[in-house]
mmCIF file of C-alpha atoms in Angstrom:
data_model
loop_
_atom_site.group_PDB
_atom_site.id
_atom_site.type_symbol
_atom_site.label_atom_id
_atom_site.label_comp_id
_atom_site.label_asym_id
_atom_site.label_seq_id
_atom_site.Cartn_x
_atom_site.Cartn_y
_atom_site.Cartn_z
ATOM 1 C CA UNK A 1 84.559 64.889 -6.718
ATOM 2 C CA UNK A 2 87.127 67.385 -7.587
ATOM 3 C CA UNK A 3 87.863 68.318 -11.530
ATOM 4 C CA UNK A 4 89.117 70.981 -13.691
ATOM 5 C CA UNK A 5 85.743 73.104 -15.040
ATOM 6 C CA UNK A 6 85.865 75.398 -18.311
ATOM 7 C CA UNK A 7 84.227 78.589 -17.619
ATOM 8 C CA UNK A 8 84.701 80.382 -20.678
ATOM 9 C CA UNK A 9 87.617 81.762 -22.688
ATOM 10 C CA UNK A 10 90.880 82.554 -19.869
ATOM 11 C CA UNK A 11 89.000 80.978 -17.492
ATOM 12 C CA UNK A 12 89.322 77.505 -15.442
ATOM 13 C CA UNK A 13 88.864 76.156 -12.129
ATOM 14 C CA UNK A 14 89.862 73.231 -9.462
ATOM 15 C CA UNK A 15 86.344 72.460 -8.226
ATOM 16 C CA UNK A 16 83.988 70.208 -6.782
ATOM 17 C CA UNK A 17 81.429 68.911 -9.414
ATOM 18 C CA UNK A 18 78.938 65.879 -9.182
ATOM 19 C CA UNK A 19 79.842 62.785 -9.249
ATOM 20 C CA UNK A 20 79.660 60.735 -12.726
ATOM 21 C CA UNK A 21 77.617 57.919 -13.000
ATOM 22 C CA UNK A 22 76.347 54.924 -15.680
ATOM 23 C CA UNK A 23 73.828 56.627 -17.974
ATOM 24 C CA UNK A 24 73.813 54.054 -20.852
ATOM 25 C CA UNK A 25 74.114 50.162 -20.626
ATOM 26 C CA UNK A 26 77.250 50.868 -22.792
ATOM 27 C CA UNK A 27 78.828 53.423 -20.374
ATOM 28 C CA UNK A 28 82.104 52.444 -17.075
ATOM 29 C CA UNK A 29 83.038 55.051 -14.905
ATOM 30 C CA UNK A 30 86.887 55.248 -14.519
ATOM 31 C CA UNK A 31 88.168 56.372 -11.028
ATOM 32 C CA UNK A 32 91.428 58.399 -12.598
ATOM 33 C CA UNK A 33 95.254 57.699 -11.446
ATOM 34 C CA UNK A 34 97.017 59.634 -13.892
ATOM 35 C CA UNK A 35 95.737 62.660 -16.828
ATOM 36 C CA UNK A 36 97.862 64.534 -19.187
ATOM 37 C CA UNK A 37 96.939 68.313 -20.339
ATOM 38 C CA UNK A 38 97.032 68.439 -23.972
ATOM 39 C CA UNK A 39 97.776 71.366 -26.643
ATOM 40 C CA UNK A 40 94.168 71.410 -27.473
ATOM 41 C CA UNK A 41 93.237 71.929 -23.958
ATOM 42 C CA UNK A 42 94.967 75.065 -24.366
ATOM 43 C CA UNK A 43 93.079 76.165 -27.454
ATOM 44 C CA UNK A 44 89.676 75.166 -25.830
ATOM 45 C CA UNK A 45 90.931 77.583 -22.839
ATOM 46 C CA UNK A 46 91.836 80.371 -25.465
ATOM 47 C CA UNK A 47 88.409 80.075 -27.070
ATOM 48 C CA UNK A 48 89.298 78.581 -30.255
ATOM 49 C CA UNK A 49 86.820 75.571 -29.830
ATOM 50 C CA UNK A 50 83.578 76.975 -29.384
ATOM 51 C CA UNK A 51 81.691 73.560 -29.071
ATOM 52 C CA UNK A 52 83.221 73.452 -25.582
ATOM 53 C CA UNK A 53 80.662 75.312 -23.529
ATOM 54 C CA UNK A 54 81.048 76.387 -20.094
ATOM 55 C CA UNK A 55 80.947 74.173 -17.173
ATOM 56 C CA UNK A 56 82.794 71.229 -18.742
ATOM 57 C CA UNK A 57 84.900 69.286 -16.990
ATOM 58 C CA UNK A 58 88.303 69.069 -19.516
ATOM 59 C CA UNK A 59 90.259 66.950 -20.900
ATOM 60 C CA UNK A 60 90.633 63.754 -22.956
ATOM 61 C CA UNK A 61 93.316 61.366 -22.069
ATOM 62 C CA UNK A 62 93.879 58.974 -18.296
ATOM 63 C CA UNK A 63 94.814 55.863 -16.817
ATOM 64 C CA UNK A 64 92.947 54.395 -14.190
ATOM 65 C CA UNK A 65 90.810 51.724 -12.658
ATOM 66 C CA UNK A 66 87.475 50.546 -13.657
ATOM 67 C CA UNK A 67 84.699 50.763 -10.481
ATOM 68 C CA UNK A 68 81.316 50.719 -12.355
ATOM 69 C CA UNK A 69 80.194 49.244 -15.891
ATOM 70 C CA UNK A 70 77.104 49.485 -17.652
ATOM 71 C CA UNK A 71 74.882 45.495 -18.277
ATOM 72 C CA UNK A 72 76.158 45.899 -22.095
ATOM 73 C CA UNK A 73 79.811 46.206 -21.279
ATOM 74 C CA UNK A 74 81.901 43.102 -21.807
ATOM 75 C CA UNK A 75 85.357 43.608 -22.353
ATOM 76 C CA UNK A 76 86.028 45.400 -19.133
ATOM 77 C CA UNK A 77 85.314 44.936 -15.320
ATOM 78 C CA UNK A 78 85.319 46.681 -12.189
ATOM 79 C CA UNK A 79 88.895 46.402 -10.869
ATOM 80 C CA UNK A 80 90.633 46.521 -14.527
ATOM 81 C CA UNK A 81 93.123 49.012 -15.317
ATOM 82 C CA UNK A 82 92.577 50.428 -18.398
ATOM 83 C CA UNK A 83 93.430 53.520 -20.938
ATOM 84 C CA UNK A 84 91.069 55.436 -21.685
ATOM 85 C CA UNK A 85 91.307 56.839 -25.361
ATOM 86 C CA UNK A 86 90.633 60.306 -26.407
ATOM 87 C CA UNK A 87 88.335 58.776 -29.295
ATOM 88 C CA UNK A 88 84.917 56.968 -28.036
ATOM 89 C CA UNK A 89 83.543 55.033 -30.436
ATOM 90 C CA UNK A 90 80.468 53.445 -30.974
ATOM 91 C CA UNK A 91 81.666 50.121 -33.473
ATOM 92 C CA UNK A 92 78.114 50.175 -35.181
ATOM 93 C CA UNK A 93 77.786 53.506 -37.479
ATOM 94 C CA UNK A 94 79.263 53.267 -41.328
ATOM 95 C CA UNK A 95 82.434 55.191 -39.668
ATOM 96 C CA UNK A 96 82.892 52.893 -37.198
ATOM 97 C CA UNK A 97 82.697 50.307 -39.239
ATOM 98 C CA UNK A 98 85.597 51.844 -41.490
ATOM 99 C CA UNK A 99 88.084 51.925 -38.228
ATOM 100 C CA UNK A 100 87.500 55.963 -38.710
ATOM 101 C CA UNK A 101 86.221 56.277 -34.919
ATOM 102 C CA UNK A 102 86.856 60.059 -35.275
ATOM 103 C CA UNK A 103 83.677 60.669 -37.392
ATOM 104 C CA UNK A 104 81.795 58.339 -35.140
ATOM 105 C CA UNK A 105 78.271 59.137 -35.743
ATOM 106 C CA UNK A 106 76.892 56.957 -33.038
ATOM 107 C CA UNK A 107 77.501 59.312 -30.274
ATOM 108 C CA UNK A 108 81.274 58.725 -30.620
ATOM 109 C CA UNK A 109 84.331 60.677 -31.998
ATOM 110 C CA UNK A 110 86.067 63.324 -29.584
ATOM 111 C CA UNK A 111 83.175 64.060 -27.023
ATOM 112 C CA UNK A 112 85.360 63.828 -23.694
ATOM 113 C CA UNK A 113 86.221 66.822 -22.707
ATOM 114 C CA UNK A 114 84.564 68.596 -25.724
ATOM 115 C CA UNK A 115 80.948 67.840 -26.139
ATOM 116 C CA UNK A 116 80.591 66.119 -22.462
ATOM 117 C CA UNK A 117 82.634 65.865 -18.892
ATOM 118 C CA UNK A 118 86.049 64.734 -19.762
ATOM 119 C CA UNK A 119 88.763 63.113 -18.063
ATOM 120 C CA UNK A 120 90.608 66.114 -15.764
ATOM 121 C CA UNK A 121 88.891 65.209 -12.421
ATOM 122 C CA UNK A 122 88.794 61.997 -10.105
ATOM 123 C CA UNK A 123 86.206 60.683 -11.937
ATOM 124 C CA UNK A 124 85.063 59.635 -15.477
ATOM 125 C CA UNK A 125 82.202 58.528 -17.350
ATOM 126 C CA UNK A 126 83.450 56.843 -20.291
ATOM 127 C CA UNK A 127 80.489 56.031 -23.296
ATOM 128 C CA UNK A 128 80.957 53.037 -25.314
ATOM 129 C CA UNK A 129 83.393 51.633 -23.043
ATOM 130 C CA UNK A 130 84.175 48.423 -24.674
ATOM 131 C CA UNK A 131 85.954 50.076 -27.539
ATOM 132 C CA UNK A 132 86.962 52.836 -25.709
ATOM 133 C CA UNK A 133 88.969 51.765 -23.453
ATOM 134 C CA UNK A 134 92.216 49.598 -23.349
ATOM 135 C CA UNK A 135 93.548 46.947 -20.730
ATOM 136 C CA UNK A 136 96.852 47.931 -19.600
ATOM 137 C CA UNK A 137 99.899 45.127 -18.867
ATOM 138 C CA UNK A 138 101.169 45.325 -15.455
ATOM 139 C CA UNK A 139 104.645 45.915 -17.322
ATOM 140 C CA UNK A 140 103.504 49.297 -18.625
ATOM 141 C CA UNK A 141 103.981 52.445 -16.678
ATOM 142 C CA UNK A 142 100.454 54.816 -16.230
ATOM 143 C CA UNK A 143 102.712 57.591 -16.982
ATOM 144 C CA UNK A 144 103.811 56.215 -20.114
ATOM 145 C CA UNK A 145 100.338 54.671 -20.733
ATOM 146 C CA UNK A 146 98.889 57.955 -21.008
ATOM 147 C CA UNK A 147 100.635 59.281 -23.579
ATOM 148 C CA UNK A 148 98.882 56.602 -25.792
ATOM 149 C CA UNK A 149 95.614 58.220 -25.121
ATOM 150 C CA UNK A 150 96.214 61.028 -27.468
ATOM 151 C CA UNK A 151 99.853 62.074 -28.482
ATOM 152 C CA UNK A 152 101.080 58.835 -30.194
ATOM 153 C CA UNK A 153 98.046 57.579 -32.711
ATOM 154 C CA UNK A 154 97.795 61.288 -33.186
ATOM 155 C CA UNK A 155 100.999 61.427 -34.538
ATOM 156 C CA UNK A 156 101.127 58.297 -36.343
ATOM 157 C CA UNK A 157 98.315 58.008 -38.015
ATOM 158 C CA UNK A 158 97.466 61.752 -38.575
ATOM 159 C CA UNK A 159 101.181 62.795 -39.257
ATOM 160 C CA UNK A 160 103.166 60.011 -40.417
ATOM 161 C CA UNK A 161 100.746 57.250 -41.682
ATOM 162 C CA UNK A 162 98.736 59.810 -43.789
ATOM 163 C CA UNK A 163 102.170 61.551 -44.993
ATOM 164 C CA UNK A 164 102.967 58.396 -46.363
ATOM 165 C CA UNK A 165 106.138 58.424 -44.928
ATOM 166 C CA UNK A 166 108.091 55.801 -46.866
ATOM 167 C CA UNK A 167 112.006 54.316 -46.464
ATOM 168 C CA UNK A 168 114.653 56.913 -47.515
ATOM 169 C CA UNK A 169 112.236 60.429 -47.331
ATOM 170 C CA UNK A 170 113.174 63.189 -46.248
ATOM 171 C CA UNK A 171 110.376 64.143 -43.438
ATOM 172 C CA UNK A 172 110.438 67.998 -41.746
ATOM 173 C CA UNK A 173 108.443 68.146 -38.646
ATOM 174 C CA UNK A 174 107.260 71.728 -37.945
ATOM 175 C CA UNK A 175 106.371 71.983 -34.294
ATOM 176 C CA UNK A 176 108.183 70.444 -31.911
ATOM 177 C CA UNK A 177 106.348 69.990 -29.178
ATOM 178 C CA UNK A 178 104.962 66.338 -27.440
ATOM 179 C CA UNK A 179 103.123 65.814 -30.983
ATOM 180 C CA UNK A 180 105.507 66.566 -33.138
ATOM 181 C CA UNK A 181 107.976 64.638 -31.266
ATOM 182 C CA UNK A 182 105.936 61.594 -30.787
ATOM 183 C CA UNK A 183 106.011 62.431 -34.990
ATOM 184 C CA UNK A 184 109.550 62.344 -35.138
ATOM 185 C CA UNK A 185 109.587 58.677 -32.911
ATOM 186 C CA UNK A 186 107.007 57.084 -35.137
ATOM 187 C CA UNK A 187 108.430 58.215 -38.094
ATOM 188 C CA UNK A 188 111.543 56.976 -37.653
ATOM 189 C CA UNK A 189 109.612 53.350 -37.687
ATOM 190 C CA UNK A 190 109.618 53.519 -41.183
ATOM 191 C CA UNK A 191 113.475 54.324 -41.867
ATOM 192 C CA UNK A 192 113.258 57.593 -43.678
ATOM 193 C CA UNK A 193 116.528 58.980 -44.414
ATOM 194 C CA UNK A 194 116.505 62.256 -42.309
ATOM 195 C CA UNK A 195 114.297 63.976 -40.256
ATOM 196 C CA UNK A 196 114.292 67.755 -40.211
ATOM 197 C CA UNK A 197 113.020 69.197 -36.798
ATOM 198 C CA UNK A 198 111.499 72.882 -36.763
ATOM 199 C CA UNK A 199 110.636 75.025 -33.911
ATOM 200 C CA UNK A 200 111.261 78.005 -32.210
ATOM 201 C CA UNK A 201 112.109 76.607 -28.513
ATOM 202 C CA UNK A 202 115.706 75.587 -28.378
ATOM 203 C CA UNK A 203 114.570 73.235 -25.779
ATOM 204 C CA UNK A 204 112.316 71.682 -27.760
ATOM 205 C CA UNK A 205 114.845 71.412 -30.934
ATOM 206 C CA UNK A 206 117.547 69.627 -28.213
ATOM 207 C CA UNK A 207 114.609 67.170 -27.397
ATOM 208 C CA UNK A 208 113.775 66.331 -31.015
ATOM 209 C CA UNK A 209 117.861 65.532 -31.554
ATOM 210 C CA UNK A 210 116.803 63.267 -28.659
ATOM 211 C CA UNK A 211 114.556 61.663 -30.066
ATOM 212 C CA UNK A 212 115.874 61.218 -33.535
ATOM 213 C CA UNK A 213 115.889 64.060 -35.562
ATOM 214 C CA UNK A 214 118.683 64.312 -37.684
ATOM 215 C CA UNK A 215 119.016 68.134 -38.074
ATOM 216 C CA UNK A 216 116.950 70.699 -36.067
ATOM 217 C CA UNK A 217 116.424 74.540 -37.329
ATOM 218 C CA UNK A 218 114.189 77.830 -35.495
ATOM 219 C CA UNK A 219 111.189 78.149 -37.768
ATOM 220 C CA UNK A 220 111.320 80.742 -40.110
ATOM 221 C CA UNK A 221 113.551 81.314 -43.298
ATOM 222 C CA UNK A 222 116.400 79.275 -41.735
ATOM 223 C CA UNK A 223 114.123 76.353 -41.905
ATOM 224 C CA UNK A 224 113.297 76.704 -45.006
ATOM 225 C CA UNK A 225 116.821 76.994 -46.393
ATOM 226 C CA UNK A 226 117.498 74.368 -44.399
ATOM 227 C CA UNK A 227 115.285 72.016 -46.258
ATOM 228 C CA UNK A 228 116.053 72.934 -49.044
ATOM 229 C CA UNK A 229 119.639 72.808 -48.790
ATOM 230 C CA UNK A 230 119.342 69.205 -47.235
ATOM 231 C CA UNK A 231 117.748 68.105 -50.898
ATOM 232 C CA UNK A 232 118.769 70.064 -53.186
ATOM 233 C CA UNK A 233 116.337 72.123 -53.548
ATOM 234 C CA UNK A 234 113.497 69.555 -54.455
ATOM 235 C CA UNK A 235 111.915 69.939 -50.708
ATOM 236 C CA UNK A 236 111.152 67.275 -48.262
ATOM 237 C CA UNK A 237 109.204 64.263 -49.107
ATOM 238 C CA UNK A 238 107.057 64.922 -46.077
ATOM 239 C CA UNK A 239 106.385 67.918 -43.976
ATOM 240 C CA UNK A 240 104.065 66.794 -41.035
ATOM 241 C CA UNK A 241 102.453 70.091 -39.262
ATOM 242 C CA UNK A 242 102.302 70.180 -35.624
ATOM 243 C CA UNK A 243 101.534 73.743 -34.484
ATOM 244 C CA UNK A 244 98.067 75.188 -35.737
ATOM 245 C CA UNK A 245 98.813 78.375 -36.822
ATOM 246 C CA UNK A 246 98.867 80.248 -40.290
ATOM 247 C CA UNK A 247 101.922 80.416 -40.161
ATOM 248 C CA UNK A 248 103.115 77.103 -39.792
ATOM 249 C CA UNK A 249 100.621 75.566 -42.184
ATOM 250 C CA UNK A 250 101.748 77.991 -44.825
ATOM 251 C CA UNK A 251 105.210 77.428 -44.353
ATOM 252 C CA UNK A 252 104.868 73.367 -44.504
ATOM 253 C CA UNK A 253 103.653 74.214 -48.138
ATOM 254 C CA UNK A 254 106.723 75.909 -49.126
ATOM 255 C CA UNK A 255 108.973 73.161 -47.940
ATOM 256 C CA UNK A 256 107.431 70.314 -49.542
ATOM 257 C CA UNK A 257 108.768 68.838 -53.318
ATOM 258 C CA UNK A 258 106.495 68.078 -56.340
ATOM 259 C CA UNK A 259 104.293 65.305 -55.806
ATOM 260 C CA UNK A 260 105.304 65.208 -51.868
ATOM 261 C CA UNK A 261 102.857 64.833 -48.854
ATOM 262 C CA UNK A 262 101.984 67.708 -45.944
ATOM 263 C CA UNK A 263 100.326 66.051 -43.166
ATOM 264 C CA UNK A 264 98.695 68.692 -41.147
ATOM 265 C CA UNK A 265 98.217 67.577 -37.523
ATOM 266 C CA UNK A 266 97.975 70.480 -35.580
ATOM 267 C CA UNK A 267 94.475 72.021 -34.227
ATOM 268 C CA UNK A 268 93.916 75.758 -35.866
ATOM 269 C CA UNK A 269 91.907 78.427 -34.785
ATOM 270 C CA UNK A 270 92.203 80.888 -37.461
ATOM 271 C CA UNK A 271 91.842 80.687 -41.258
ATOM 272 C CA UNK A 272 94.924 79.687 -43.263
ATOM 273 C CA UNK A 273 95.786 80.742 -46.749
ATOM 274 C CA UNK A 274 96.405 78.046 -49.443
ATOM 275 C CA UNK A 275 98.226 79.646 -52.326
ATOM 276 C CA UNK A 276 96.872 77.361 -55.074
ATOM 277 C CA UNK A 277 98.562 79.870 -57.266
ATOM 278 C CA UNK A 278 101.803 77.925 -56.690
ATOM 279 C CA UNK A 279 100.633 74.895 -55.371
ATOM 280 C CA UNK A 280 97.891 73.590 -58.164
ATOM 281 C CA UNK A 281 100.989 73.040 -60.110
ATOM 282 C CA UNK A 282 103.042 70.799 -57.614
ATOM 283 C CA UNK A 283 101.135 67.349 -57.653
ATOM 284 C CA UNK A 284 101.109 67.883 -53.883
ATOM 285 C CA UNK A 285 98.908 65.892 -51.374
ATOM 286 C CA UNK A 286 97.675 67.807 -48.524
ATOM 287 C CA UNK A 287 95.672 65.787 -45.562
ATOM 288 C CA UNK A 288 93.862 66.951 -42.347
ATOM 289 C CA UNK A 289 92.528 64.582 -40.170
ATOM 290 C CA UNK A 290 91.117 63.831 -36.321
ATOM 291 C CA UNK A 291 92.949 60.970 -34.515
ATOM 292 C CA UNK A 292 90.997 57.538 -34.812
ATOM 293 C CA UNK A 293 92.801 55.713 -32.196
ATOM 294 C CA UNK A 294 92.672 52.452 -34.581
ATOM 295 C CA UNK A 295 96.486 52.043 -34.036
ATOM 296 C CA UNK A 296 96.231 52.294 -29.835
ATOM 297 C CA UNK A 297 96.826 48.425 -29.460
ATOM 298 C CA UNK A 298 99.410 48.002 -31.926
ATOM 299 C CA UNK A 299 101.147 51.417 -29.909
ATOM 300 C CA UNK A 300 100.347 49.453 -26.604
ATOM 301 C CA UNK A 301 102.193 46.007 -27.770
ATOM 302 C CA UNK A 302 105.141 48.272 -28.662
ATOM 303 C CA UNK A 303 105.661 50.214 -25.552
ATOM 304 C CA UNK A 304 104.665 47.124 -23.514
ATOM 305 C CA UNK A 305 108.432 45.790 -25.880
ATOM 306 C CA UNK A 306 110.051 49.075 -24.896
ATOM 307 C CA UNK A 307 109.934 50.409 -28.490
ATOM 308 C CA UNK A 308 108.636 53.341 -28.330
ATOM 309 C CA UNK A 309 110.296 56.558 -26.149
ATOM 310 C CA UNK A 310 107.093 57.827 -23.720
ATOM 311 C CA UNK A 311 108.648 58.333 -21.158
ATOM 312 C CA UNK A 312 111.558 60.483 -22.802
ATOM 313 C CA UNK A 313 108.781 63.291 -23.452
ATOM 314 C CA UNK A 314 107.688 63.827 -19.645
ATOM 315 C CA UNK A 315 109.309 66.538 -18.198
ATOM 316 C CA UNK A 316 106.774 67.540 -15.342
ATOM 317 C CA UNK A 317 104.724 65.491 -13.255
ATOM 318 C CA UNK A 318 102.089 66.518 -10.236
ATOM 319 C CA UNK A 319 99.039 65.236 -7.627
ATOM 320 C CA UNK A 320 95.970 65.461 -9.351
ATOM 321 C CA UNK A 321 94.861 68.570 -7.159
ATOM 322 C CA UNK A 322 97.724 70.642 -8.490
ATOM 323 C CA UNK A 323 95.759 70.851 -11.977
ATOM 324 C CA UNK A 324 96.232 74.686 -11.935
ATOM 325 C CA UNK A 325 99.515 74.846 -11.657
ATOM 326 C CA UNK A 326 100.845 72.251 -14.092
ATOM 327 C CA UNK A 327 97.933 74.238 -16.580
ATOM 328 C CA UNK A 328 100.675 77.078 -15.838
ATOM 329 C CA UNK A 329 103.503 75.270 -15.988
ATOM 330 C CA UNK A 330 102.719 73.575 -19.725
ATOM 331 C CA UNK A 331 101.066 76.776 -21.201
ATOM 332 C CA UNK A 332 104.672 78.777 -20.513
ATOM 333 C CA UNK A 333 106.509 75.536 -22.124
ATOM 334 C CA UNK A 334 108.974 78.111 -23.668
ATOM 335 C CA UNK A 335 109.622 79.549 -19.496
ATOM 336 C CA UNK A 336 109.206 76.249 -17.795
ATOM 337 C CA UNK A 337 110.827 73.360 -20.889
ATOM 338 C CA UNK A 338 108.056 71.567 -20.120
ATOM 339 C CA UNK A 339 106.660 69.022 -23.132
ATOM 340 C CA UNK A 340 104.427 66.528 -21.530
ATOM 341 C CA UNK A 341 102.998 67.499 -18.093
ATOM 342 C CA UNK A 342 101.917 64.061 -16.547
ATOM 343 C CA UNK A 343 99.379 64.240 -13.234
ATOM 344 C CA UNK A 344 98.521 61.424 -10.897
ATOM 345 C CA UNK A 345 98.859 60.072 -7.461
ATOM 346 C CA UNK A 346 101.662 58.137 -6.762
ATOM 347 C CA UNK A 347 101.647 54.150 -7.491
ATOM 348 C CA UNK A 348 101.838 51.854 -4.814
ATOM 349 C CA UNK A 349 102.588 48.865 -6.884
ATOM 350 C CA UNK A 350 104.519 46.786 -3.992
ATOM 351 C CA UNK A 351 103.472 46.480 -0.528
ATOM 352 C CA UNK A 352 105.018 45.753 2.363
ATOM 353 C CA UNK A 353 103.541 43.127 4.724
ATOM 354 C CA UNK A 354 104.646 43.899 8.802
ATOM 355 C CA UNK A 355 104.538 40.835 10.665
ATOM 356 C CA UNK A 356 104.772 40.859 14.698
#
């Protein structure tokens, strides 16, 4: 099969690779219809996950059909189109067992496309496939699908359910990109007063107006004045982080009032610096945290109701074999507009019968 192989830092390729097959009882092999490239793909490729070694197959996020299952897998069948999450989890370790599927210690947590093959290629072996994979409604598009993989419980439960956002807060997003906006949509689930949007792409800020942001601002000291303007100089109830740089952690801490929440979502790959000097003083709450995918169905029942806004956030879509070239297209987002870069070949959900 064809898929898209790490070879180190700067360095990717299109290529044939062996075919996947069952290893474990517990295992399905997914033939893919549609991937996504993600903003950690694009740290792995700049070297700032070392776990990934070369000769992986990336990423962590598809749609597509079940063709093979393991003799322990019983929620799933050959022929079943499913989502497959970014989070495998095991269901039987103490994390597990918690509905924290992002520590899984029971060969679980985020392997695909990290610690083993992942989901950028034809093909997919899939561990624990019974809770880590979904069956999709017929009524649900695979390139909105997709986006449930990763991007949505990311920002829900990392962003907005741990910032406690709450009816009538003020919440800044810094980082505007698919993350952060899938932020800004889930937030608004819980009726905050206004949402402040931060980001350097003017794109990007137009997109978060889009998608509910209230008032938008380039990052730097006019966000910050922003904010602060905005609520009188108490700082927003919840700043959700959705970069992964320095910069943008340290400037979440600044915006944030006494006793508020910063959610940091974003993936960093260089040290921050937490000035406790001001901070230790504040009462504030500051969480990290890797996705856990516990709030996938509940996402799936509510885009299957056409409440939440996937489809909104794609802005470029290709055949699977054009992998290096949407890679391009998403890593120059601030050239190109792109947010979420969508691959796949094309659905042929009605046929047409030819009779004599």
């Amino acid at each position: 099969m064809k898929a898209l192989v790490f070879h180190g830092p700067g360095s990717s390729a299109w290529e044939s690779v062996a075919d996947p097959g069952i290893q474990e009882a517990t295992d399905a092999v997914v033939r893919v219809d549609t991937v996504t490239i993600c903003g950690t793909d694009l740290h792995i490729l700049k070297g700032d996950v070392p776990e990934v070694t070369p000769g992986t197959v990336l990423g962590h996020e598809a749609v597509g059909e079940i063709v093979e299952v393991g003799s322990d897998v019983r929620t799933v069948r050959p022929g079943d189109r499913v989502l497959v999450s970014c989070i495998t989890a095991c269901g039987r370790c103490r994390f597990c067992r918690e509905g924290a599927y992002g520590q899984c210690r029971g060969g679980g947590g985020w392997i695909l496309g990290h610690l083993i093959n992942g989901t950028q290629a034809e093909y997919v072996r899939v561990p624990h496939a019974d809770l880590s994979t979904h069956l999709l409604p017929g009524a649900v598009d695979s390139k909105d699908a997709v986006l449930l993989a990763d991007i949505f419980p990311t920002a829900y439960e990392v962003g907005v359910l741990n910032g406690r956002v709450s009816p009538g807060d003020t919440v800044a997003v810094v980082g505007a990109g698919p993350v952060g906006l899938a932020a800004i949509a889930t937030a608004r689930l819980y009726s905050p007063e206004k949402i402040i949007a931060v980001d350097l792409a003017p794109a990007r800020l137009d997109a978060a107006k889009r998608l509910g942001a209230d008032a938008v601002a380039r990052a730097g000291e006019e966000a910050e004045q922003l904010v602060s303007d905005l609520t009188d100089g108490l700082g927003a109830d919840v700043v959700i982080e959705a970069v992964g740089v320095p910069e943008s952690f340290e400037t979440c801490t600044r915006m944030v009032r006494p006793g508020g929440h910063v959610a940091n979502v974003g993936v960093h790959g260089k040290p921050a610096t937490l000035h406790l000097e001001s901070l230790w003083i504040k009462n504030v709450t500051i969480t990290t945290g890797l996705v856990d995918t516990h709030s996938t169905p509940t996402l799936l029942r509510m885009m299957a109701a056409g409440r939440l806004p996937a489809a909104s956030l794609v802005t470029h879509t290709f055949p699977l074999d054009r992998m290096e070239e949407a890679y391009d297209v998403f890593a120059r987002a601030a050239d190109t507009g792109a947010l979420k870069v969508v691959l796949g070949e094309p659905q042929h959900d009605v046929l047409t019968v030819r009779t004599p």
